[in-house]
Coordinates of C-alpha atoms in Angstrom, one line a residue:
X1 CA 143.8 162.2 -81.1
X2 CA 144.9 158.7 -80.2
X3 CA 143.9 157.7 -76.8
X4 CA 145.4 154.7 -75.0
X5 CA 145.6 152.9 -71.5
X6 CA 149.0 151.8 -70.5
X7 CA 150.0 149.5 -67.5
X8 CA 149.4 146.1 -66.1
X9 CA 146.1 144.3 -66.6
X10 CA 143.6 145.9 -64.3
X11 CA 145.8 148.7 -63.4
X12 CA 146.0 150.6 -66.6
X13 CA 146.3 154.4 -66.7
X14 CA 145.0 156.7 -69.3
X15 CA 147.2 158.2 -71.9
X16 CA 147.6 159.5 -75.3
X17 CA 150.0 159.2 -78.3
X18 CA 151.8 162.4 -79.3
X19 CA 152.7 163.4 -82.7
X20 CA 156.2 161.9 -82.3
X21 CA 154.8 158.5 -81.4
X22 CA 155.5 158.9 -77.7
X23 CA 153.1 157.9 -74.8
X24 CA 152.0 160.7 -72.5
X25 CA 150.2 160.2 -69.4
X26 CA 146.8 161.7 -68.7
X27 CA 146.5 160.5 -65.1
X28 CA 146.4 164.1 -63.8
X29 CA 143.5 165.1 -66.1
X30 CA 141.0 162.1 -66.2
X31 CA 140.5 159.0 -64.2
X32 CA 140.2 156.8 -67.3
X33 CA 139.3 156.6 -70.9
X34 CA 135.6 156.0 -70.3
X35 CA 132.1 157.5 -69.8
X36 CA 131.8 161.4 -70.2
X37 CA 135.6 161.5 -71.4
X38 CA 134.2 160.0 -74.6
X39 CA 131.7 162.8 -75.1
X40 CA 132.4 165.6 -77.4
X41 CA 133.0 167.9 -74.5
X42 CA 135.3 165.5 -72.8
X43 CA 137.3 164.9 -76.0
X44 CA 137.5 168.6 -76.7
X45 CA 139.1 169.1 -73.1
X46 CA 141.9 166.5 -73.8
X47 CA 142.4 167.9 -77.3
X48 CA 143.1 171.4 -75.7
X49 CA 146.1 169.9 -73.7
X50 CA 149.5 170.4 -74.9
X51 CA 151.0 166.9 -75.1
X52 CA 154.4 168.3 -74.4
X53 CA 153.4 169.2 -71.0
X54 CA 152.2 165.7 -70.1
X55 CA 154.4 163.3 -68.4
X56 CA 156.4 161.1 -70.8
X57 CA 156.1 157.3 -70.1
X58 CA 157.6 154.2 -71.6
X59 CA 155.0 151.6 -71.1
X60 CA 155.8 147.8 -70.9
X61 CA 152.2 147.2 -72.0
X62 CA 149.4 148.7 -73.8
X63 CA 145.9 147.7 -72.4
X64 CA 142.5 148.0 -74.1
X65 CA 142.2 151.9 -74.9
X66 CA 138.7 152.0 -73.5
X67 CA 137.4 151.2 -70.1
X68 CA 134.0 150.4 -68.8
X69 CA 132.7 148.7 -71.8
X70 CA 129.2 147.9 -71.2
X71 CA 128.4 146.1 -74.7
X72 CA 130.7 144.5 -77.0
X73 CA 128.5 144.1 -80.1
X74 CA 129.4 142.5 -83.4
X75 CA 128.1 142.4 -86.8
X76 CA 128.5 139.2 -88.8
X77 CA 128.8 138.5 -92.5
X78 CA 129.2 142.3 -93.3
X79 CA 131.5 141.7 -96.3
X80 CA 129.7 140.0 -99.2
X81 CA 132.9 138.0 -100.2
X82 CA 133.3 137.0 -96.6
X83 CA 129.8 135.8 -96.3
X84 CA 130.3 133.7 -99.5
X85 CA 133.7 132.1 -98.3
X86 CA 131.7 130.9 -95.1
X87 CA 129.0 129.3 -97.4
X88 CA 126.4 132.0 -96.4
X89 CA 124.3 134.4 -98.5
X90 CA 125.0 138.1 -97.7
X91 CA 122.3 139.1 -95.3
X92 CA 119.4 141.5 -96.0
X93 CA 119.8 143.1 -92.5
X94 CA 122.9 143.4 -90.2
X95 CA 123.5 140.1 -88.4
X96 CA 124.1 141.0 -84.7
X97 CA 125.7 139.0 -81.9
X98 CA 127.4 139.9 -78.6
X99 CA 130.9 139.1 -77.4
X100 CA 131.4 138.9 -73.8
X101 CA 133.2 142.0 -72.4
X102 CA 135.4 139.8 -70.3
X103 CA 136.9 138.6 -73.7
X104 CA 138.5 142.2 -74.1
X105 CA 142.4 142.3 -73.9
X106 CA 145.2 144.5 -74.9
X107 CA 146.4 144.8 -78.4
X108 CA 149.5 142.8 -78.0
X109 CA 148.5 140.4 -75.2
X110 CA 148.7 136.6 -75.7
X111 CA 145.5 134.9 -77.1
X112 CA 144.5 131.8 -75.5
X113 CA 143.5 128.7 -77.6
X114 CA 140.4 127.2 -75.6
X115 CA 140.7 123.7 -74.0
X116 CA 139.3 121.3 -76.7
X117 CA 139.7 123.8 -79.5
X118 CA 140.9 122.9 -82.9
X119 CA 139.2 125.8 -84.9
X120 CA 140.4 129.0 -83.4
X121 CA 140.3 131.6 -86.2
X122 CA 141.2 135.2 -86.8
X123 CA 139.2 138.3 -88.0
X124 CA 140.5 141.7 -88.6
X125 CA 137.9 144.4 -88.1
X126 CA 137.1 148.0 -87.6
X127 CA 135.5 148.8 -84.2
X128 CA 133.2 151.8 -83.4
X129 CA 133.4 153.3 -80.1
X130 CA 130.2 155.0 -78.9
X131 CA 130.7 158.6 -77.4
X132 CA 127.1 159.7 -76.3
X133 CA 124.0 157.8 -75.6
X134 CA 122.2 156.7 -78.8
X135 CA 118.6 155.5 -79.0
X136 CA 116.4 155.6 -82.1
X137 CA 119.0 157.6 -83.9
X138 CA 118.6 158.6 -87.5
X139 CA 121.4 157.6 -89.9
X140 CA 122.1 161.2 -90.7
X141 CA 122.8 161.9 -87.1
X142 CA 124.5 158.5 -86.2
X143 CA 128.1 159.6 -86.6
X144 CA 127.3 162.4 -83.9
X145 CA 127.2 159.6 -81.4
X146 CA 130.6 158.2 -82.3
X147 CA 133.7 159.2 -80.2
X148 CA 136.2 157.3 -82.5
X149 CA 137.3 154.0 -84.0
X150 CA 139.8 151.3 -83.0
X151 CA 141.2 148.1 -84.4
X152 CA 139.5 144.7 -83.3
X153 CA 140.6 141.1 -83.7
X154 CA 137.3 139.2 -83.4
X155 CA 138.9 135.8 -82.5
X156 CA 136.5 133.1 -82.9
X157 CA 136.3 129.4 -82.3
X158 CA 134.3 127.9 -85.2
X159 CA 133.3 124.7 -83.8
X160 CA 132.0 126.3 -80.6
X161 CA 130.3 128.8 -82.8
X162 CA 128.6 126.7 -85.3
X163 CA 128.4 123.1 -83.9
X164 CA 127.9 123.4 -80.2
X165 CA 124.1 124.6 -80.4
X166 CA 122.6 127.9 -79.8
X167 CA 123.9 131.2 -80.9
X168 CA 127.4 132.3 -81.8
X169 CA 128.3 133.9 -78.5
X170 CA 130.0 130.6 -77.1
X171 CA 132.4 130.6 -80.0
X172 CA 133.3 134.4 -79.6
X173 CA 133.7 135.0 -76.0
X174 CA 136.7 133.0 -74.7
X175 CA 139.1 135.1 -72.5
X176 CA 141.4 137.0 -74.7
X177 CA 139.2 136.7 -77.9
X178 CA 138.6 140.4 -77.9
X179 CA 142.0 142.3 -78.5
X180 CA 141.2 145.9 -79.2
X181 CA 143.5 148.8 -79.9
X182 CA 146.5 149.9 -79.7
X183 CA 144.5 153.3 -79.3
X184 CA 141.2 154.9 -79.8
X185 CA 141.4 157.2 -82.8
X186 CA 139.0 160.1 -82.6
X187 CA 136.8 160.5 -85.6
X188 CA 138.3 163.8 -86.7
X189 CA 141.6 161.9 -87.6
X190 CA 139.7 159.6 -90.2
X191 CA 139.0 161.4 -93.5
X192 CA 136.6 158.6 -94.6
X193 CA 135.8 155.8 -92.3
X194 CA 134.4 154.0 -95.4
X195 CA 137.7 154.0 -97.1
X196 CA 140.0 152.3 -94.4
X197 CA 142.5 149.5 -95.5
X198 CA 142.6 146.3 -93.2
X199 CA 145.1 143.5 -93.2
X200 CA 146.1 140.4 -91.1
X201 CA 149.0 138.1 -91.3
X202 CA 149.6 134.7 -89.7
X203 CA 153.4 134.0 -89.0
X204 CA 154.2 136.7 -91.6
X205 CA 151.9 135.4 -94.3
X206 CA 149.1 137.7 -95.5
X207 CA 145.8 136.1 -94.9
X208 CA 143.4 139.0 -94.9
X209 CA 143.3 142.2 -97.1
X210 CA 140.3 144.3 -97.4
X211 CA 138.8 147.8 -97.1
X212 CA 135.7 149.2 -95.3
X213 CA 134.4 150.5 -98.6
X214 CA 133.1 146.9 -99.4
X215 CA 131.2 146.7 -96.2
X216 CA 127.5 145.7 -96.8
X217 CA 126.3 148.0 -94.1
X218 CA 128.4 151.2 -93.4
X219 CA 129.2 152.7 -90.0
X220 CA 126.4 155.3 -89.9
X221 CA 123.8 152.5 -90.9
X222 CA 125.1 150.1 -88.3
X223 CA 124.8 152.8 -85.4
X224 CA 121.5 153.8 -86.4
X225 CA 120.2 150.3 -86.9
X226 CA 121.5 148.9 -83.6
X227 CA 120.0 151.9 -81.8
X228 CA 116.4 150.9 -82.9
X229 CA 117.0 147.8 -80.7
X230 CA 118.8 148.9 -77.8
X231 CA 120.4 151.9 -76.4
X232 CA 123.9 152.6 -77.1
X233 CA 126.1 154.1 -74.2
X234 CA 129.4 155.7 -73.9
X235 CA 132.1 153.0 -74.3
X236 CA 130.0 150.5 -76.1
X237 CA 131.8 148.9 -78.9
X238 CA 130.6 147.7 -82.2
X239 CA 132.9 145.4 -84.3
X240 CA 131.7 145.8 -87.8
X241 CA 132.7 142.6 -89.6
X242 CA 135.7 141.3 -91.3
X243 CA 136.8 140.9 -95.1
X244 CA 137.6 137.6 -96.7
X245 CA 140.5 135.6 -95.7
X246 CA 139.4 133.8 -92.5
X247 CA 140.8 130.3 -91.7
X248 CA 137.5 128.9 -92.2
X249 CA 137.4 130.0 -95.7
X250 CA 140.7 128.6 -96.8
X251 CA 140.9 125.3 -98.8
X252 CA 141.4 123.2 -96.6
X253 CA 140.3 125.2 -93.6
X254 CA 143.2 126.3 -91.6
X255 CA 143.1 127.3 -87.9
X256 CA 145.4 128.8 -85.3
X257 CA 148.0 126.6 -83.4
X258 CA 149.9 127.4 -80.2
X259 CA 153.0 129.3 -80.8
X260 CA 151.7 131.0 -84.0
X261 CA 151.8 134.8 -84.0
X262 CA 149.0 136.9 -85.6
X263 CA 149.8 140.6 -86.8
X264 CA 146.9 142.8 -87.9
X265 CA 146.5 146.6 -88.8
X266 CA 144.1 149.2 -90.3
X267 CA 145.2 152.4 -91.9
X268 CA 145.4 155.2 -89.3
X269 CA 144.2 152.7 -86.5
X270 CA 147.6 151.2 -85.6
X271 CA 148.7 147.5 -85.5
X272 CA 148.3 144.5 -83.2
X273 CA 150.4 141.4 -82.5
X274 CA 149.3 138.4 -80.6
X275 CA 151.1 135.1 -79.8
X276 CA 148.9 132.0 -79.4
X277 CA 149.0 130.1 -76.2
X278 CA 147.2 127.2 -74.8
X279 CA 144.5 128.0 -72.2

């Protein structure tokens, strides 16, 4: 299934994408795409519905496909070639940081360039959505706790991230720095999560091309690893790192400006489109 949320910011309704690419409303069946809805039992109940029996809608906006996100965790430097383009060595263990949940926005919402920013950057990533509570999970059972996957643009302000002191969070958490979606794709729809193509364009020019097979730490390892340090709850999102091609790694470094348009996508996970606006 491809689950989604449609409507104005703060008033999104649950829905799904049918096999013809039409949006169907789920409001009569679930309150939102969150919590127990993401469990195997909750997803099975939705999968048993006949999409043709659900109301057809033509949404003006797609919102973030998951509600009630408690943690938005990110993995840094998880592609060796991306680590090298930023001047860092590939890590021996996953590098973790947090992105404020207030950064989350819809897949096609405008992205704000923060006041005083001159290094706003792009990062296409695979996102993991947790479906059931995970604590001290073994790698062999890690995917049992995953509801599905979604596309993430881990927008970053590099000067805030690296030159303003402290950890990376302040460069990762501006409002709109977390576009997710367009939908949550349940894991049964992805044959091999470690073989997903990723791409990103800026104003129609290809900047990033990658595949999750080159991740240093794979999806199952990340879920298991993170669960050793904190309990993961339904709706938590893990952004798994970006392939090479970010603005910081270009020669010379190149960053986003007001009016530019970023488009990105991943095989089986859909596409996003964001216009850059000034905060």
